N, CA, C and O atoms as CSV, one atom per row, in Angstrom:
chain,resi,resn,atom,element,x,y,z
A,1,ALA,N,N,16.968,58.103,44.680
A,1,ALA,CA,C,16.373,57.487,43.536
A,1,ALA,C,C,17.398,56.705,42.777
A,1,ALA,O,O,17.039,55.674,42.208
A,2,GLY,N,N,18.700,57.124,42.715
A,2,GLY,CA,C,19.645,56.339,42.019
A,2,GLY,C,C,20.007,55.034,42.502
A,2,GLY,O,O,20.378,54.153,41.726
A,3,VAL,N,N,19.911,54.851,43.862
A,3,VAL,CA,C,20.213,53.593,44.518
A,3,VAL,C,C,19.123,52.601,44.211
A,3,VAL,O,O,19.383,51.431,43.928
A,4,PHE,N,N,17.876,53.091,44.271
A,4,PHE,CA,C,16.704,52.214,44.012
A,4,PHE,C,C,16.713,51.733,42.493
A,4,PHE,O,O,16.296,50.615,42.191
A,5,GLN,N,N,17.171,52.567,41.622
A,5,GLN,CA,C,17.199,52.231,40.261
A,5,GLN,C,C,18.337,51.112,39.962
A,5,GLN,O,O,18.069,50.161,39.227
A,6,SER,N,N,19.536,51.251,40.522
A,6,SER,CA,C,20.579,50.301,40.261
A,6,SER,C,C,20.138,48.918,40.856
A,6,SER,O,O,20.420,47.877,40.262
A,7,ARG,N,N,19.446,48.921,42.030
A,7,ARG,CA,C,19.033,47.740,42.631
A,7,ARG,C,C,17.982,46.981,41.663
A,7,ARG,O,O,18.025,45.763,41.489
A,8,GLU,N,N,17.064,47.807,41.072
A,8,GLU,CA,C,16.124,47.252,40.083
A,8,GLU,C,C,16.873,46.760,38.876
A,8,GLU,O,O,16.426,45.765,38.307
A,9,GLU,N,N,17.938,47.327,38.427
A,9,GLU,CA,C,18.661,46.913,37.343
A,9,GLU,C,C,19.429,45.611,37.705
A,9,GLU,O,O,19.538,44.699,36.885
A,10,ASP,N,N,19.937,45.551,38.900
A,10,ASP,CA,C,20.588,44.335,39.316
A,10,ASP,C,C,19.651,43.206,39.411
A,10,ASP,O,O,20.055,42.099,39.056
A,11,ASP,N,N,18.407,43.353,39.863
A,11,ASP,CA,C,17.316,42.448,39.919
A,11,ASP,C,C,17.062,41.890,38.492
A,11,ASP,O,O,16.931,40.690,38.252
A,12,ARG,N,N,17.006,42.911,37.544
A,12,ARG,CA,C,16.728,42.486,36.197
A,12,ARG,C,C,17.808,41.651,35.563
A,12,ARG,O,O,17.524,40.732,34.795
A,13,LYS,N,N,19.049,41.968,35.881
A,13,LYS,CA,C,20.197,41.191,35.438
A,13,LYS,C,C,20.217,39.855,35.914
A,13,LYS,O,O,20.516,38.921,35.169
A,14,VAL,N,N,19.889,39.690,37.223
A,14,VAL,CA,C,19.881,38.427,37.788
A,14,VAL,C,C,18.755,37.582,37.201
A,14,VAL,O,O,18.955,36.404,36.903
A,15,ARG,N,N,17.582,38.168,37.032
A,15,ARG,CA,C,16.439,37.395,36.384
A,15,ARG,C,C,16.883,36.940,34.954
A,15,ARG,O,O,16.699,35.787,34.561
A,16,ARG,N,N,17.505,37.956,34.164
A,16,ARG,CA,C,17.850,37.588,32.880
A,16,ARG,C,C,18.910,36.469,32.769
A,16,ARG,O,O,18.869,35.593,31.904
A,17,ARG,N,N,19.866,36.575,33.725
A,17,ARG,CA,C,20.897,35.529,33.731
A,17,ARG,C,C,20.344,34.229,34.043
A,17,ARG,O,O,20.724,33.248,33.404
A,18,GLU,N,N,19.417,34.119,35.036
A,18,GLU,CA,C,18.712,32.903,35.460
A,18,GLU,C,C,17.919,32.348,34.221
A,18,GLU,O,O,17.940,31.155,33.918
A,19,LYS,N,N,17.234,33.283,33.546
A,19,LYS,CA,C,16.396,32.837,32.423
A,19,LYS,C,C,17.369,32.272,31.336
A,19,LYS,O,O,17.103,31.215,30.764
A,20,ASN,N,N,18.402,32.926,31.082
A,20,ASN,CA,C,19.368,32.382,30.044
A,20,ASN,C,C,20.007,31.135,30.441
A,20,ASN,O,O,20.253,30.290,29.580
A,21,ARG,N,N,20.318,30.928,31.749
A,21,ARG,CA,C,20.960,29.683,32.245
A,21,ARG,C,C,19.938,28.496,32.070
A,21,ARG,O,O,20.310,27.386,31.690
A,22,VAL,N,N,18.643,28.791,32.366
A,22,VAL,CA,C,17.568,27.730,32.107
A,22,VAL,C,C,17.503,27.323,30.715
A,22,VAL,O,O,17.518,26.142,30.369
A,23,ALA,N,N,17.419,28.463,29.794
A,23,ALA,CA,C,17.341,28.198,28.365
A,23,ALA,C,C,18.455,27.380,27.762
A,23,ALA,O,O,18.273,26.551,26.870
A,24,ALA,N,N,19.753,27.698,28.370
A,24,ALA,CA,C,20.947,27.019,27.877
A,24,ALA,C,C,20.833,25.579,28.319
A,24,ALA,O,O,21.161,24.678,27.547
A,25,GLN,N,N,20.376,25.328,29.541
A,25,GLN,CA,C,20.252,23.974,30.095
A,25,GLN,C,C,19.265,23.187,29.270
A,25,GLN,O,O,19.477,22.004,29.002
A,26,ARG,N,N,18.170,23.841,28.858
A,26,ARG,CA,C,17.108,23.167,28.119
A,26,ARG,C,C,17.637,22.728,26.689
A,26,ARG,O,O,17.367,21.653,26.153
A,27,SER,N,N,18.443,23.740,26.151
A,27,SER,CA,C,19.028,23.556,24.786
A,27,SER,C,C,19.995,22.362,24.780
A,27,SER,O,O,19.981,21.526,23.876
A,28,ARG,N,N,20.868,22.315,25.865
A,28,ARG,CA,C,21.827,21.229,25.984
A,28,ARG,C,C,21.091,19.875,26.121
A,28,ARG,O,O,21.447,18.901,25.458
A,29,LYS,N,N,20.099,19.830,26.960
A,29,LYS,CA,C,19.297,18.617,27.203
A,29,LYS,C,C,18.709,18.174,25.888
A,29,LYS,O,O,18.798,16.989,25.567
A,30,LYS,N,N,18.112,19.059,25.104
A,30,LYS,CA,C,17.483,18.732,23.740
A,30,LYS,C,C,18.536,18.149,22.851
A,30,LYS,O,O,18.347,17.124,22.195
A,31,GLN,N,N,19.687,18.855,22.850
A,31,GLN,CA,C,20.852,18.250,21.958
A,31,GLN,C,C,21.156,16.915,22.344
A,31,GLN,O,O,21.273,16.055,21.470
A,32,THR,N,N,21.309,16.614,23.650
A,32,THR,CA,C,21.659,15.328,24.026
A,32,THR,C,C,20.677,14.304,23.731
A,32,THR,O,O,21.060,13.182,23.403
A,33,GLN,N,N,19.312,14.619,23.827
A,33,GLN,CA,C,18.273,13.771,23.518
A,33,GLN,C,C,18.299,13.427,22.057
A,33,GLN,O,O,18.062,12.278,21.684
A,34,LYS,N,N,18.593,14.432,21.193
A,34,LYS,CA,C,18.649,14.318,19.787
A,34,LYS,C,C,19.779,13.378,19.405
A,34,LYS,O,O,19.596,12.521,18.540
A,35,ALA,N,N,20.985,13.520,20.052
A,35,ALA,CA,C,22.126,12.639,19.775
A,35,ALA,C,C,21.850,11.159,20.135
A,35,ALA,O,O,22.182,10.197,19.443
A,36,ASP,N,N,21.177,11.115,21.352
A,36,ASP,CA,C,20.881,9.699,21.885
A,36,ASP,C,C,19.865,9.009,20.894
A,36,ASP,O,O,19.925,7.799,20.674
A,37,LYS,N,N,18.943,9.819,20.315
A,37,LYS,CA,C,17.999,9.225,19.306
A,37,LYS,C,C,18.648,8.836,18.091
A,37,LYS,O,O,18.322,7.796,17.518
A,38,LEU,N,N,19.617,9.656,17.622
A,38,LEU,CA,C,20.315,9.281,16.421
A,38,LEU,C,C,21.231,8.065,16.647
A,38,LEU,O,O,21.400,7.232,15.757
A,39,HIS,N,N,21.796,7.981,17.808
A,39,HIS,CA,C,22.575,6.827,18.064
A,39,HIS,C,C,21.768,5.491,18.099
A,39,HIS,O,O,22.207,4.456,17.597
A,40,GLU,N,N,20.603,5.577,18.701
A,40,GLU,CA,C,19.719,4.442,18.708
A,40,GLU,C,C,19.297,4.051,17.318
A,40,GLU,O,O,19.246,2.871,16.971
A,41,GLU,N,N,19.008,5.011,16.562
A,41,GLU,CA,C,18.541,4.768,15.090
A,41,GLU,C,C,19.782,4.113,14.306
A,41,GLU,O,O,19.623,3.178,13.522
A,42,TYR,N,N,20.920,4.638,14.564
A,42,TYR,CA,C,22.161,4.115,13.899
A,42,TYR,C,C,22.352,2.598,14.256
A,42,TYR,O,O,22.632,1.790,13.371
A,43,GLU,N,N,22.200,2.232,15.549
A,43,GLU,CA,C,22.435,0.951,16.084
A,43,GLU,C,C,21.275,0.057,15.449
A,43,GLU,O,O,21.558,-1.072,15.046
A,44,SER,N,N,20.181,0.470,15.369
A,44,SER,CA,C,19.001,-0.330,14.772
A,44,SER,C,C,19.300,-0.558,13.242
A,44,SER,O,O,19.047,-1.649,12.731
A,45,LEU,N,N,19.800,0.401,12.569
A,45,LEU,CA,C,19.996,0.320,11.144
A,45,LEU,C,C,21.231,-0.692,10.848
A,45,LEU,O,O,21.261,-1.490,9.911
A,46,GLU,N,N,22.211,-0.515,11.795
A,46,GLU,CA,C,23.394,-1.448,11.701
A,46,GLU,C,C,22.888,-2.951,11.837
A,46,GLU,O,O,23.295,-3.839,11.088
A,47,GLN,N,N,22.004,-3.152,12.811
A,47,GLN,CA,C,21.525,-4.481,13.068
A,47,GLN,C,C,20.750,-5.006,11.839
A,47,GLN,O,O,20.946,-6.151,11.430
A,48,GLU,N,N,19.889,-4.184,11.262
A,48,GLU,CA,C,19.137,-4.559,10.134
A,48,GLU,C,C,20.050,-4.827,8.955
A,48,GLU,O,O,19.856,-5.786,8.209
A,49,ASN,N,N,21.042,-3.977,8.794
A,49,ASN,CA,C,21.975,-4.116,7.688
A,49,ASN,C,C,22.786,-5.431,7.806
A,49,ASN,O,O,23.111,-6.038,6.785
A,50,THR,N,N,23.108,-5.867,9.010
A,50,THR,CA,C,23.764,-7.113,9.288
A,50,THR,C,C,22.884,-8.363,8.820
A,50,THR,O,O,23.264,-9.299,8.117
A,51,SER,N,N,21.626,-8.159,9.372
A,51,SER,CA,C,20.629,-9.209,9.064
A,51,SER,C,C,20.373,-9.322,7.541
A,51,SER,O,O,20.254,-10.426,7.009
A,52,LEU,N,N,20.297,-8.230,6.891
A,52,LEU,CA,C,19.972,-8.263,5.455
A,52,LEU,C,C,21.200,-8.951,4.692
A,52,LEU,O,O,21.015,-9.783,3.803
A,53,LYS,N,N,22.392,-8.561,5.086
A,53,LYS,CA,C,23.648,-9.143,4.542
A,53,LYS,C,C,23.577,-10.595,4.660
A,53,LYS,O,O,23.812,-11.298,3.677
A,54,ARG,N,N,23.262,-11.108,5.821
A,54,ARG,CA,C,23.133,-12.584,6.160
A,54,ARG,C,C,22.145,-13.160,5.242
A,54,ARG,O,O,22.407,-14.224,4.681
A,55,GLU,N,N,20.949,-12.511,5.021
A,55,GLU,CA,C,19.911,-13.057,4.165
A,55,GLU,C,C,20.367,-13.058,2.781
A,55,GLU,O,O,20.101,-14.034,2.080
A,56,ILE,N,N,21.046,-12.042,2.292
A,56,ILE,CA,C,21.596,-12.152,1.009
A,56,ILE,C,C,22.495,-13.330,0.716
A,56,ILE,O,O,22.422,-13.970,-0.333
A,57,GLY,N,N,23.389,-13.601,1.740
A,57,GLY,CA,C,24.297,-14.690,1.670
A,57,GLY,C,C,23.489,-16.039,1.612
A,57,GLY,O,O,23.846,-16.917,0.827
A,58,LYS,N,N,22.523,-16.190,2.346
A,58,LYS,CA,C,21.753,-17.337,2.349
A,58,LYS,C,C,21.006,-17.600,0.881
A,58,LYS,O,O,20.976,-18.698,0.325
A,59,LEU,N,N,20.447,-16.455,0.398
A,59,LEU,CA,C,19.745,-16.543,-0.840
A,59,LEU,C,C,20.675,-16.742,-1.991
A,59,LEU,O,O,20.297,-17.315,-3.013
A,60,THR,N,N,21.957,-16.253,-1.833
A,60,THR,CA,C,22.893,-16.456,-2.937
A,60,THR,C,C,23.336,-17.973,-3.023
A,60,THR,O,O,23.511,-18.574,-4.083
A,61,ASP,N,N,23.495,-18.516,-1.730
A,61,ASP,CA,C,23.830,-19.852,-1.606
A,61,ASP,C,C,22.762,-20.842,-2.163
A,61,ASP,O,O,23.062,-21.904,-2.709
A,62,GLU,N,N,21.451,-20.385,-1.971
A,62,GLU,CA,C,20.301,-21.198,-2.365
A,62,GLU,C,C,20.202,-21.058,-3.975
A,62,GLU,O,O,19.844,-22.016,-4.660
A,63,MET,N,N,20.512,-19.922,-4.483
A,63,MET,CA,C,20.459,-19.710,-5.931
A,63,MET,C,C,21.605,-20.590,-6.596
A,63,MET,O,O,21.369,-21.261,-7.601
A,64,LYS,N,N,22.759,-20.561,-6.039
A,64,LYS,CA,C,23.807,-21.428,-6.586
A,64,LYS,C,C,23.389,-22.877,-6.560
A,64,LYS,O,O,23.584,-23.601,-7.537
A,65,HIS,N,N,22.813,-23.311,-5.447
A,65,HIS,CA,C,22.395,-24.703,-5.337
A,65,HIS,C,C,21.352,-25.127,-6.379
A,65,HIS,O,O,21.435,-26.173,-7.024
A,66,LEU,N,N,20.353,-24.222,-6.490
A,66,LEU,CA,C,19.227,-24.461,-7.430
A,66,LEU,C,C,19.826,-24.399,-8.917
A,66,LEU,O,O,19.457,-25.217,-9.760
A,67,SER,N,N,20.699,-23.470,-9.186
A,67,SER,CA,C,21.217,-23.529,-10.553
A,67,SER,C,C,21.862,-24.803,-10.905
A,67,SER,O,O,21.718,-25.338,-12.004
A,68,GLU,N,N,22.625,-25.308,-9.884
A,68,GLU,CA,C,23.363,-26.628,-10.115
A,68,GLU,C,C,22.354,-27.786,-10.306
A,68,GLU,O,O,22.553,-28.686,-11.122
A,69,VAL,N,N,21.257,-27.716,-9.508
A,69,VAL,CA,C,20.243,-28.758,-9.638
A,69,VAL,C,C,19.605,-28.543,-10.969
A,69,VAL,O,O,19.400,-29.557,-11.636
A,70,LEU,N,N,19.263,-27.410,-11.455
A,70,LEU,CA,C,18.723,-27.228,-12.783
A,70,LEU,C,C,19.643,-27.702,-13.940
A,70,LEU,O,O,19.200,-28.289,-14.928
A,71,LYS,N,N,20.867,-27.427,-13.762
A,71,LYS,CA,C,21.969,-27.797,-14.762
A,71,LYS,C,C,21.985,-29.337,-14.887
A,71,LYS,O,O,22.022,-29.901,-15.980
A,72,ASP,N,N,21.954,-29.986,-13.693
A,72,ASP,CA,C,21.979,-31.364,-13.690
A,72,ASP,C,C,20.696,-31.952,-14.258
A,72,ASP,O,O,20.744,-32.951,-14.975
A,73,HIS,N,N,19.642,-31.401,-13.976
A,73,HIS,CA,C,18.347,-31.860,-14.453
A,73,HIS,C,C,18.205,-31.663,-16.057
A,73,HIS,O,O,17.655,-32.518,-16.751
A,74,GLU,N,N,18.720,-30.524,-16.560
A,74,GLU,CA,C,18.750,-30.270,-17.951
A,74,GLU,C,C,19.388,-31.376,-18.760
A,74,GLU,O,O,18.918,-31.646,-19.865
A,75,LYS,N,N,20.338,-31.976,-18.322
A,75,LYS,CA,C,21.082,-33.090,-18.909
A,75,LYS,C,C,20.218,-34.284,-19.186
A,75,LYS,O,O,20.432,-34.997,-20.166
A,76,ILE,N,N,19.184,-34.526,-18.283
A,76,ILE,CA,C,18.391,-35.729,-18.466
A,76,ILE,C,C,16.919,-35.375,-18.754
A,76,ILE,O,O,16.160,-36.330,-18.921
A,77,CYS,N,N,16.436,-34.174,-18.831
A,77,CYS,CA,C,15.217,-33.815,-19.098
A,77,CYS,C,C,14.714,-34.176,-20.541
A,77,CYS,O,O,15.245,-33.678,-21.533
A,78,PRO,N,N,13.697,-35.039,-20.615
A,78,PRO,CA,C,13.257,-35.459,-21.954
A,78,PRO,C,C,12.482,-34.224,-22.646
A,78,PRO,O,O,12.447,-34.129,-23.873
A,79,LEU,N,N,11.929,-33.384,-21.886
A,79,LEU,CA,C,11.245,-32.213,-22.463
A,79,LEU,C,C,12.283,-31.240,-23.221
A,79,LEU,O,O,11.984,-30.619,-24.241
A,80,LEU,N,N,13.415,-31.194,-22.653
A,80,LEU,CA,C,14.530,-30.332,-23.317
A,80,LEU,C,C,15.126,-31.023,-24.534
A,80,LEU,O,O,15.609,-30.364,-25.455
A,81,HIS,N,N,15.091,-32.349,-24.537
A,81,HIS,CA,C,15.685,-33.049,-25.643
A,81,HIS,C,C,14.735,-33.162,-26.915
A,81,HIS,O,O,15.175,-33.388,-28.042
A,82,CYS,N,N,13.389,-32.983,-26.621
A,82,CYS,CA,C,12.507,-33.065,-27.776
A,82,CYS,C,C,12.642,-31.843,-28.692
A,82,CYS,O,O,12.587,-30.719,-28.192
A,83,THR,N,N,12.813,-32.006,-29.973
A,83,THR,CA,C,12.953,-30.881,-30.826
A,83,THR,C,C,11.637,-30.282,-31.061
A,83,THR,O,O,11.609,-29.154,-31.552
A,84,MET,N,N,10.551,-30.879,-30.779
A,84,MET,CA,C,9.223,-30.373,-31.067
A,84,MET,C,C,8.601,-29.790,-29.810
A,84,MET,O,O,7.419,-29.450,-29.850
A,85,ASN,N,N,9.339,-29.644,-28.651
A,85,ASN,CA,C,8.741,-29.389,-27.395
A,85,ASN,C,C,8.119,-27.937,-27.360
A,85,ASN,O,O,7.385,-27.640,-26.417
A,86,PHE,N,N,8.386,-27.038,-28.342
A,86,PHE,CA,C,7.781,-25.699,-28.269
A,86,PHE,C,C,6.476,-25.719,-29.104
A,86,PHE,O,O,5.613,-24.852,-28.972
A,87,VAL,N,N,6.376,-26.800,-30.007
A,87,VAL,CA,C,5.240,-26.864,-30.902
A,87,VAL,C,C,4.101,-27.723,-30.383
A,87,VAL,O,O,2.933,-27.339,-30.417
A,88,THR,N,N,4.495,-28.941,-29.884
A,88,THR,CA,C,3.472,-29.789,-29.445
A,88,THR,C,C,3.398,-29.722,-27.834
A,88,THR,O,O,4.264,-29.265,-27.088
A,89,ILE,N,N,2.272,-30.233,-27.511
A,89,ILE,CA,C,2.119,-30.418,-26.006
A,89,ILE,C,C,2.854,-31.651,-25.534
A,89,ILE,O,O,2.678,-32.727,-26.107
A,90,PRO,N,N,3.720,-31.519,-24.445
A,90,PRO,CA,C,4.494,-32.651,-24.072
A,90,PRO,C,C,3.590,-33.792,-23.551
A,90,PRO,O,O,2.506,-33.555,-23.019
A,91,ARG,N,N,4.062,-34.997,-23.719
A,91,ARG,CA,C,3.272,-36.152,-23.257
A,91,ARG,C,C,3.277,-36.073,-21.699
A,91,ARG,O,O,4.258,-35.653,-21.085
A,92,PRO,N,N,2.058,-36.524,-21.050
A,92,PRO,CA,C,1.977,-36.386,-19.630
A,92,PRO,C,C,3.091,-37.264,-18.932
A,92,PRO,O,O,3.660,-36.881,-17.910
A,93,ASP,N,N,3.368,-38.498,-19.568
A,93,ASP,CA,C,4.346,-39.383,-18.923
A,93,ASP,C,C,5.829,-38.667,-18.974
A,93,ASP,O,O,6.611,-38.803,-18.033
A,94,ALA,N,N,6.120,-37.981,-20.010
A,94,ALA,CA,C,7.471,-37.298,-20.084
A,94,ALA,C,C,7.564,-36.133,-19.108
A,94,ALA,O,O,8.599,-35.846,-18.508
A,95,LEU,N,N,6.359,-35.454,-18.986
A,95,LEU,CA,C,6.278,-34.355,-17.972
A,95,LEU,C,C,6.347,-34.915,-16.629
A,95,LEU,O,O,7.060,-34.361,-15.792
A,96,ALA,N,N,5.681,-35.954,-16.341
A,96,ALA,CA,C,5.715,-36.604,-15.007
A,96,ALA,C,C,7.071,-36.988,-14.563
A,96,ALA,O,O,7.400,-36.889,-13.381
A,97,SER,N,N,7.912,-37.451,-15.539
A,97,SER,CA,C,9.247,-37.875,-15.148
A,97,SER,C,C,10.131,-36.726,-14.821
A,97,SER,O,O,11.213,-36.931,-14.271
A,98,CYS,N,N,9.723,-35.505,-15.134
A,98,CYS,CA,C,10.593,-34.372,-14.782
A,98,CYS,C,C,10.175,-33.719,-13.438
A,98,CYS,O,O,10.971,-33.062,-12.768
A,99,LEU,N,N,8.956,-33.920,-13.100
A,99,LEU,CA,C,8.399,-33.327,-11.831
A,99,LEU,C,C,8.885,-34.015,-10.621
A,99,LEU,O,O,9.090,-35.228,-10.601
A,100,PRO,N,N,9.073,-33.222,-9.595
A,100,PRO,CA,C,9.440,-33.900,-8.283
A,100,PRO,C,C,8.360,-34.848,-7.758
A,100,PRO,O,O,7.179,-34.573,-7.970
A,101,ARG,N,N,8.681,-35.874,-7.130
A,101,ARG,CA,C,7.623,-36.828,-6.599
A,101,ARG,C,C,7.332,-36.600,-5.180
A,101,ARG,O,O,6.495,-37.294,-4.602
């Protein structure tokens, strides 16, 4: 009876080892997949960040240009030189000279 029991225990150990090996393999595969997913997300966010920085640069340049255009326009704008421009309605011809054609 002792020989039969030890063989049964050996079989149980082998099954338990195999089960543990499969579980460890599954766990490592899951960790690898998670790391791959995080890396892909990182790459995507880096690209988006680069794109947004480029857009900020373009918008900053556009803002500087428009500020210069506005500053130049303010020097010659009849609406800004009129002391009553906040009280009276500006003349259509004065307004027309300020608008782009």
